[in-house]
Short mmCIF file of C-alpha atoms in Angstrom, two decimals:
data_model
loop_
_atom_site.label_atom_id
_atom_site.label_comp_id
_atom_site.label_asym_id
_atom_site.label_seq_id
_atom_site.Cartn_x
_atom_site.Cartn_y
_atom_site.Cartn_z
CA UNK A 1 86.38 157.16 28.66
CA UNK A 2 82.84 155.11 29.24
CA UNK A 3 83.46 154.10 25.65
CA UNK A 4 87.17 152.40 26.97
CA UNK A 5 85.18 151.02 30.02
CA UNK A 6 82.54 149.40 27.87
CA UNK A 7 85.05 147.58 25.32
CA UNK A 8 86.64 146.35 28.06
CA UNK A 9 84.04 144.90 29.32
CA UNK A 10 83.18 143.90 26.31
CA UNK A 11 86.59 141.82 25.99
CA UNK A 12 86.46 140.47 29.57
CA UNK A 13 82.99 138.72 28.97
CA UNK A 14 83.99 137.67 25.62
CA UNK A 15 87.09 135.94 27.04
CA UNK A 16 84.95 134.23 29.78
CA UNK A 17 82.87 132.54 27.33
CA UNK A 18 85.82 131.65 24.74
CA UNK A 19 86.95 129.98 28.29
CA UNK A 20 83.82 128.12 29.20
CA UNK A 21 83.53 126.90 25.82
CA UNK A 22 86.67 125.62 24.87
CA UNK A 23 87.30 122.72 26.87
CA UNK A 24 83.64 121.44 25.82
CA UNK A 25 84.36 121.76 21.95
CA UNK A 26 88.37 120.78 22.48
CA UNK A 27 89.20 117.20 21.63
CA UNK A 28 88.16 114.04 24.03
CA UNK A 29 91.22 112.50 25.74
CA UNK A 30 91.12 109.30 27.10
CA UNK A 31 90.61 110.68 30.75
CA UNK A 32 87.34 112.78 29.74
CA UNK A 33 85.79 109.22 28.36
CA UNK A 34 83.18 108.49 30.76
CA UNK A 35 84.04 105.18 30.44
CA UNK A 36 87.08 105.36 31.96
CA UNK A 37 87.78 104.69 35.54
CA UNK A 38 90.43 105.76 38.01
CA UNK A 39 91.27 104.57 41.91
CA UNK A 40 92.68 102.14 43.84
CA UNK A 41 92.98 98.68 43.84
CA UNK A 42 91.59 96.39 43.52
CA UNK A 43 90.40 97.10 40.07
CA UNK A 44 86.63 97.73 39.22
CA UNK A 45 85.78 98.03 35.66
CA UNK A 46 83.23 99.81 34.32
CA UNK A 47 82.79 101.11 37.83
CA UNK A 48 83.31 100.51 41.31
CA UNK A 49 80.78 103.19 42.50
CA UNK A 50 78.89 101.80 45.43
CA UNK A 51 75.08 102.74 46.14
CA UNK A 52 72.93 101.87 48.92
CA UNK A 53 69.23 100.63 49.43
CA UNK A 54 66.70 98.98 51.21
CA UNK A 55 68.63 95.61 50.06
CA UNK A 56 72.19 96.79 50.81
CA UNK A 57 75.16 97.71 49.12
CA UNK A 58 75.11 97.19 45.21
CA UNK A 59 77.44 98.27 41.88
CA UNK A 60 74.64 100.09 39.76
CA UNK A 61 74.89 98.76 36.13
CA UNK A 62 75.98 100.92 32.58
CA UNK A 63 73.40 99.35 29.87
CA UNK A 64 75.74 100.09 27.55
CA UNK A 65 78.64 98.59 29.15
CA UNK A 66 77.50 95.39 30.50
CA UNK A 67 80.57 93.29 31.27
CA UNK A 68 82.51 93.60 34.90
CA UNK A 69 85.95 92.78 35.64
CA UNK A 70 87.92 92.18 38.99
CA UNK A 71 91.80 91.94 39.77
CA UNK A 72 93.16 92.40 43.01
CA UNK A 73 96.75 92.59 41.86
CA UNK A 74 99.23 92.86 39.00
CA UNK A 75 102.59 90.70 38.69
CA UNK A 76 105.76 91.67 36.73
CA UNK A 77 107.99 88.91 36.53
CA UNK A 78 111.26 89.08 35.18
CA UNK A 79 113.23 85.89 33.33
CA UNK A 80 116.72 85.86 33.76
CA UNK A 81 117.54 83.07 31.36
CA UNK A 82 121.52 82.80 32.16
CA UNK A 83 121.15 82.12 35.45
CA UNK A 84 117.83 80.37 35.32
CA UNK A 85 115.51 82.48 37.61
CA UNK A 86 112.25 84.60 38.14
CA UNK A 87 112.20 87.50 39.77
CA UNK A 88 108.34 89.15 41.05
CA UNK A 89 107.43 92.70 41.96
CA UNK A 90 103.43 93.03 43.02
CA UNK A 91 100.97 95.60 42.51
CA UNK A 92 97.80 95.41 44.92
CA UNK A 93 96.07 97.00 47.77
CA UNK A 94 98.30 96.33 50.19
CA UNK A 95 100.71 99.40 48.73
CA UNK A 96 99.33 103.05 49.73
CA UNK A 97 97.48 104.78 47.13
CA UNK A 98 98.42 102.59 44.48
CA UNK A 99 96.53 103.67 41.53
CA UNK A 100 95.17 102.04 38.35
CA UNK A 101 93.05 103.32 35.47
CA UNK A 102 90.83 102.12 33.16
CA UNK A 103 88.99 101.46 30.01
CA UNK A 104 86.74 98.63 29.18
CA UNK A 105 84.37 98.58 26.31
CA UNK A 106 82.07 95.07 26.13
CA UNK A 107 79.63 94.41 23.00
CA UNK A 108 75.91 94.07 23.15
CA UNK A 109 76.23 91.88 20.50
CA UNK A 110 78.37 88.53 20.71
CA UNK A 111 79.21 87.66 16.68
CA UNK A 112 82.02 85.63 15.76
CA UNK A 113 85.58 87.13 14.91
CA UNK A 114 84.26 90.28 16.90
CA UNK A 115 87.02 91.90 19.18
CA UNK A 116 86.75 94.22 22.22
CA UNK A 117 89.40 95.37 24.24
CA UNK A 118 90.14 96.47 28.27
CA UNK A 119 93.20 99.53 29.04
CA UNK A 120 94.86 99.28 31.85
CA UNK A 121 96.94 101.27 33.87
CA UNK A 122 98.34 100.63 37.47
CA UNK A 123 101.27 102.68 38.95
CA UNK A 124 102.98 101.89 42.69
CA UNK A 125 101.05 104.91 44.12
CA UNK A 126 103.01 106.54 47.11
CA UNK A 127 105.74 103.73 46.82
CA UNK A 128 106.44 104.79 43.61
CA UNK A 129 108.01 101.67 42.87
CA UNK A 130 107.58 97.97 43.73
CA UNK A 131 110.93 96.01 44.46
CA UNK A 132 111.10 92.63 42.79
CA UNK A 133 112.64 89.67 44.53
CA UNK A 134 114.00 86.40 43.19
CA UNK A 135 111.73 83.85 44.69
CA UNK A 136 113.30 82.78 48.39
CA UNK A 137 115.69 85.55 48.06
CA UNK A 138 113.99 88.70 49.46
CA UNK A 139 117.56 90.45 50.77
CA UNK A 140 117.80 91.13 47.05
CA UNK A 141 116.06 93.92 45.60
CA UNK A 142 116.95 92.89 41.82
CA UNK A 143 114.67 95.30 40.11
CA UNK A 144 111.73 98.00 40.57
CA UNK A 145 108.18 97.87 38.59
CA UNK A 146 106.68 101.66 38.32
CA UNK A 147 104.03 101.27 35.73
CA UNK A 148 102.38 99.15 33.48
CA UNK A 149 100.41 100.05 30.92
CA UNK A 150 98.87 96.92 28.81
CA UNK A 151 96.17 96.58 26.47
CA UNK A 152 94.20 93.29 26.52
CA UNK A 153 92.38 92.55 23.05
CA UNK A 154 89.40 89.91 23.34
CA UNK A 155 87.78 87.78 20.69
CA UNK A 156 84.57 85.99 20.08
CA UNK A 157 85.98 82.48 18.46
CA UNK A 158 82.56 81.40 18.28
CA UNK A 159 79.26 82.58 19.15
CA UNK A 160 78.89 83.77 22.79
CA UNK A 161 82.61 82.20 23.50
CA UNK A 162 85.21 84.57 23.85
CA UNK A 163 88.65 84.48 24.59
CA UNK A 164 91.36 86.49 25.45
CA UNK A 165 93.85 86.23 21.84
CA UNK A 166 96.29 88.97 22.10
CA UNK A 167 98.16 92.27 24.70
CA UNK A 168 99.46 95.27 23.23
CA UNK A 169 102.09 96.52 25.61
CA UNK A 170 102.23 100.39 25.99
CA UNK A 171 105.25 100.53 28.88
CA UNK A 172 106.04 98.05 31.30
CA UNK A 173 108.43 100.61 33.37
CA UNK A 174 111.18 98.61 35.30
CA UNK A 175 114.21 100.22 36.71
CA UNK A 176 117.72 98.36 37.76
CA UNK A 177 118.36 97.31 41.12
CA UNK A 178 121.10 94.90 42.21
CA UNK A 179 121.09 93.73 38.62
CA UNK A 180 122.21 96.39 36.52
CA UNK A 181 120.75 96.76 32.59
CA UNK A 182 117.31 96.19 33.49
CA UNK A 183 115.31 97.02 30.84
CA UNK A 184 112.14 98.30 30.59
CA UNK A 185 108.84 96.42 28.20
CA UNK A 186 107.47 98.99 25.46
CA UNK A 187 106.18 98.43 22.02
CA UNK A 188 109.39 97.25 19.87
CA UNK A 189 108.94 93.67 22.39
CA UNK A 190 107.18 90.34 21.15
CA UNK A 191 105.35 87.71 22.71
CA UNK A 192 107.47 84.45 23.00
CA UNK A 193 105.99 81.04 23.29
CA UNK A 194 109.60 79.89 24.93
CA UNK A 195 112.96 79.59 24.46
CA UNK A 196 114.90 76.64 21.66
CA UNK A 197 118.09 74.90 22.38
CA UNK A 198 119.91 77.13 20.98
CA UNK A 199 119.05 80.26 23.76
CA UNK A 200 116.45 81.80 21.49
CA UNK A 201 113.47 83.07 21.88
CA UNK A 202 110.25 81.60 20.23
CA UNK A 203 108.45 84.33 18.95
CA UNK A 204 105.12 84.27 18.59
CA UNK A 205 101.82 86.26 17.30
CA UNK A 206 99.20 84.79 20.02
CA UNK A 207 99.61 82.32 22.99
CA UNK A 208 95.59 82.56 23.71
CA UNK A 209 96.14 78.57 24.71
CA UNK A 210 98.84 78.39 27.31
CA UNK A 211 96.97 81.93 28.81
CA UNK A 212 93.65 80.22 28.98
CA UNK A 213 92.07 83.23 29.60
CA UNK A 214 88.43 82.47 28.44
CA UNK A 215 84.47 82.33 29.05
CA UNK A 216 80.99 82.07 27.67
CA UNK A 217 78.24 84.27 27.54
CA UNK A 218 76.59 83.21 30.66
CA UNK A 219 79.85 82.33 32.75
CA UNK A 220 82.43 84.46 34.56
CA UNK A 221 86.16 83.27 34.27
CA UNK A 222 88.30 83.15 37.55
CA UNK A 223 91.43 82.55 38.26
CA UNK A 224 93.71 82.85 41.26
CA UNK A 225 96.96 83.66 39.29
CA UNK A 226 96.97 83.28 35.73
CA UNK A 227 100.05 82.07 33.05
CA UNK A 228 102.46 84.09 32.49
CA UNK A 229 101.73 86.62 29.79
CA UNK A 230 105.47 87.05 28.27
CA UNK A 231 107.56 89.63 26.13
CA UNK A 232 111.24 89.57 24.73
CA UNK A 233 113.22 91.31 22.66
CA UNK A 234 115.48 89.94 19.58
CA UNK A 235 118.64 91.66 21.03
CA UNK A 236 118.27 91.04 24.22
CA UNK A 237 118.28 87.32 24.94
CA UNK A 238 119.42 87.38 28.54
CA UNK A 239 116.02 88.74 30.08
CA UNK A 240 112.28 88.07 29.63
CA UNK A 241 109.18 89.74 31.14
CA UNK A 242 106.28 88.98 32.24
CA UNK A 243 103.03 89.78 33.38
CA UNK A 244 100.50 87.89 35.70
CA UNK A 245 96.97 88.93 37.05
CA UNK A 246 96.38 87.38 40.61
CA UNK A 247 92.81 86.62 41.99
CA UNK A 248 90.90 88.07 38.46
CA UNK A 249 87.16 87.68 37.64
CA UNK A 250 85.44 88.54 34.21
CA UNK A 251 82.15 87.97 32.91
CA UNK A 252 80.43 89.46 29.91
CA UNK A 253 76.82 89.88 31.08
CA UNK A 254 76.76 91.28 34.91
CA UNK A 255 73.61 92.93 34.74
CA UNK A 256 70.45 91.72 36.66
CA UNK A 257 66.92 93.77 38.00
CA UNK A 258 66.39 94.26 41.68
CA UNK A 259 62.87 96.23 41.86
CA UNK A 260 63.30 98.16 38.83
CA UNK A 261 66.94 99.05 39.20
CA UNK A 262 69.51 97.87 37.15
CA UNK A 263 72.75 96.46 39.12
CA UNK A 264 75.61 94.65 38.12
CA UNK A 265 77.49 91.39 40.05
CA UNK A 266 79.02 88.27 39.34
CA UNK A 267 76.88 85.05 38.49
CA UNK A 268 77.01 81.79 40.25
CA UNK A 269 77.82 80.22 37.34
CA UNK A 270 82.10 80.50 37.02
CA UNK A 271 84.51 78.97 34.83
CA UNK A 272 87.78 78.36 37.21
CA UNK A 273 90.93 78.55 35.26
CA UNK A 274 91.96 75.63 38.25
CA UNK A 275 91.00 71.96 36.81
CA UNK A 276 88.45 69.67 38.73
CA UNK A 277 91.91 68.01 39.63
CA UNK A 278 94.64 69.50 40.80
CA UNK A 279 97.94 68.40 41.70
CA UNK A 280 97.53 68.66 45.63
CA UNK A 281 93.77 67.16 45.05
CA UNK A 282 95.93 63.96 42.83
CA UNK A 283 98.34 63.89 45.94
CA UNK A 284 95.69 63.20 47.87
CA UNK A 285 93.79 60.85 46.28
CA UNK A 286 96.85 58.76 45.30
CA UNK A 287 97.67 58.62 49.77
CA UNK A 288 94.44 57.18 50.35
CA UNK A 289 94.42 55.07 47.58
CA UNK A 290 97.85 53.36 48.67
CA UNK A 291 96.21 53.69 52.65
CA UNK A 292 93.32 52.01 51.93
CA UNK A 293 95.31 48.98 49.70
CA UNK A 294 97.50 48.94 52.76
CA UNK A 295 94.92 48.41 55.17
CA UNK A 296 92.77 46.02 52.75
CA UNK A 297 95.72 43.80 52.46
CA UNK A 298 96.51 43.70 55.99
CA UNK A 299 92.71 42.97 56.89
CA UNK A 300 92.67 39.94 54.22
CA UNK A 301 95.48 38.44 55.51
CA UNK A 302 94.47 38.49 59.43
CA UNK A 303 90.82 37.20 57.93
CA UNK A 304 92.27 34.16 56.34
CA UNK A 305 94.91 32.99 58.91
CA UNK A 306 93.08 29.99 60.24
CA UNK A 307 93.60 27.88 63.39
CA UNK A 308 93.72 24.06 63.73
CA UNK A 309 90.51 22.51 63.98
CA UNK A 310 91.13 20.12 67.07
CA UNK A 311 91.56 23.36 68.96
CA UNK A 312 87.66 24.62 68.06
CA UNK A 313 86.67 21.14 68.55
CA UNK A 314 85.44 21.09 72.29
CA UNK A 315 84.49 17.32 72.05
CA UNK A 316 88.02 16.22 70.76
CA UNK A 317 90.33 14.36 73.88
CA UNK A 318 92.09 17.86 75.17
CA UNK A 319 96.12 18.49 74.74
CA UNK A 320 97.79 18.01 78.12
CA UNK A 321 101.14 19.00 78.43
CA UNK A 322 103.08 17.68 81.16
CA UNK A 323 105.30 19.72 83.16
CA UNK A 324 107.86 19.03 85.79
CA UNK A 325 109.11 21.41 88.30
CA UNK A 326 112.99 20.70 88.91
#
């Protein structure tokens, strides 16, 4: 009877430690990577920990990981070629618990024709899904974004310049609304460069230059919304998607000492994906332009109106003009 009692024991502590062991030898998922990061927007990659000190609130930096990326929100957009129109659903902070996750890995080492890549993940959160609207239509709900899931693939075109060349689509999860056959982005869908005369799509392998997406080592990129990062399909030439990062910052080397401690932020040194010149800047310049030539001309041509000179004369035999009262 002890001898039962003993083995049994015996068993129970062996199957403790079979238990406490296997998930440390098991194989490492993508969600045991410390690496990874999960929460809600906006996104912070590496990590949006925040730690306090004498100096205030900081982001304490990874050595190993020393890039940082922000984006407040995710757009799906989707193309409806036939009847000409764009359709947007949103993903940001303003939707309860929505979620992202993700996975950023940035070299040490900046050599030409090296890649690195970001994962990201971002899901409606207690909405579940986001409704998309044609734009100026909002009594419309024409489709519903759940989930994307991309994979943004970086390259080093020269030496401490890299540049964003290429997005691996996992799922981009849309579901019909008043538009029926809404179909969803996965991994049988292309990039597309645009559409020919004959309503097909261009296909393409890279559209790095119409993204602009791009820094150097020393400069963050920024960008209030970015281009349109597009899919399609070969049989299905009716609809397009999309996908658009809104208020995004990246830069390669974030890390900086503050009294020993290594933390992480964004330099004052930014490449704006916005040229010096806009088009409302242009607008403006072109008003005042035609003001000012306006007003020049008009002050010119008071200046050289000029009076007879009998009348500035004050020694000259005076005008009289008679008058009679009838």
């Amino acid at each position: 009877m002890r001898l039962t009692k003993n083995c049994n024991f015996f068993i129970y502590k062996l199957f403790l430690i079979i238990c406490a062991i296997s998930p440390i030898r098991g194989p490492k998922t993508i969600e045991d990577d410390s690496s990874t990061t999960k929460g809600l927007f906006p996104i912070v990659l590496p990590s949006k920990k925040v730690e306090k000190d004498g100096s205030g609130s900081y982001i304490r930096a990874n050595n190993d990981n020393p890039c940082l990326l922000y984006i407040e929100s995710i757009s799906a957009v989707l193309y409806n070629v036939n009847e000409k129109k764009s359709a947007w659903a949103t993903i940001n902070s303003t939707l309860k618990q929505a979620e992202y996750e993700g996975l950023i890995q940035c070299p040490k080492e900046h050599n030409t024709g090296q890649q690195f890549s970001i994962e990201l993940k971002a899901t409606a959160g207690n909405a579940k899904a986001v409704p998309g609207y044609y734009i100026g239509e909002k009594d419309k709900e024409i489709f519903f974004l759940n989930k994307i899931d991309v994979v943004l693939i970086f390259n080093f075109t020269q030496s401490s310049y890299w540049q964003l060349v290429n997005v691996d689509v996992g799922e981009i999860k849309l579901t019909a609304g008043t538009e029926k056959e809404i179909p969803s982005v996965d991994s049988n869908w292309q990039l597309v460069s645009g559409i020919n005369n004959k309503q097909q799509w261009i296909f393409t392998d890279s559209q790095s230059p119409a993204w602009n997406i791009n820094g150097f080592k020393d400069y963050s990129y920024s960008c209030a919304r970015t281009s349109p990062i597009v899919w399609a399909k070969k049989d299905n030439e009716k609809y397009a998607v999309g996908l658009v990062f809104g208020n995004i910052q990246f830069q390669l080397n974030s890390i900086y000492s503050d009294n020993g401690v290594n933390k992480t932020k964004f330099g004052w040194r930014v490449n704006d994906c916005a040229p010096t010149f806009s088009i409302g800047t242009w607008m403006i310049l072109l008003v005042f332009i035609i003001l000012i030539g306006v007003l020049s001309f008009g002050f010119l041509m008071l200046n050289s109106v000029q009076t007879m000179s009998r009348f500035d004369d004050p020694k000259q035999k005076q005008i009289i003009i008679s008058s009679k009262e009838n």
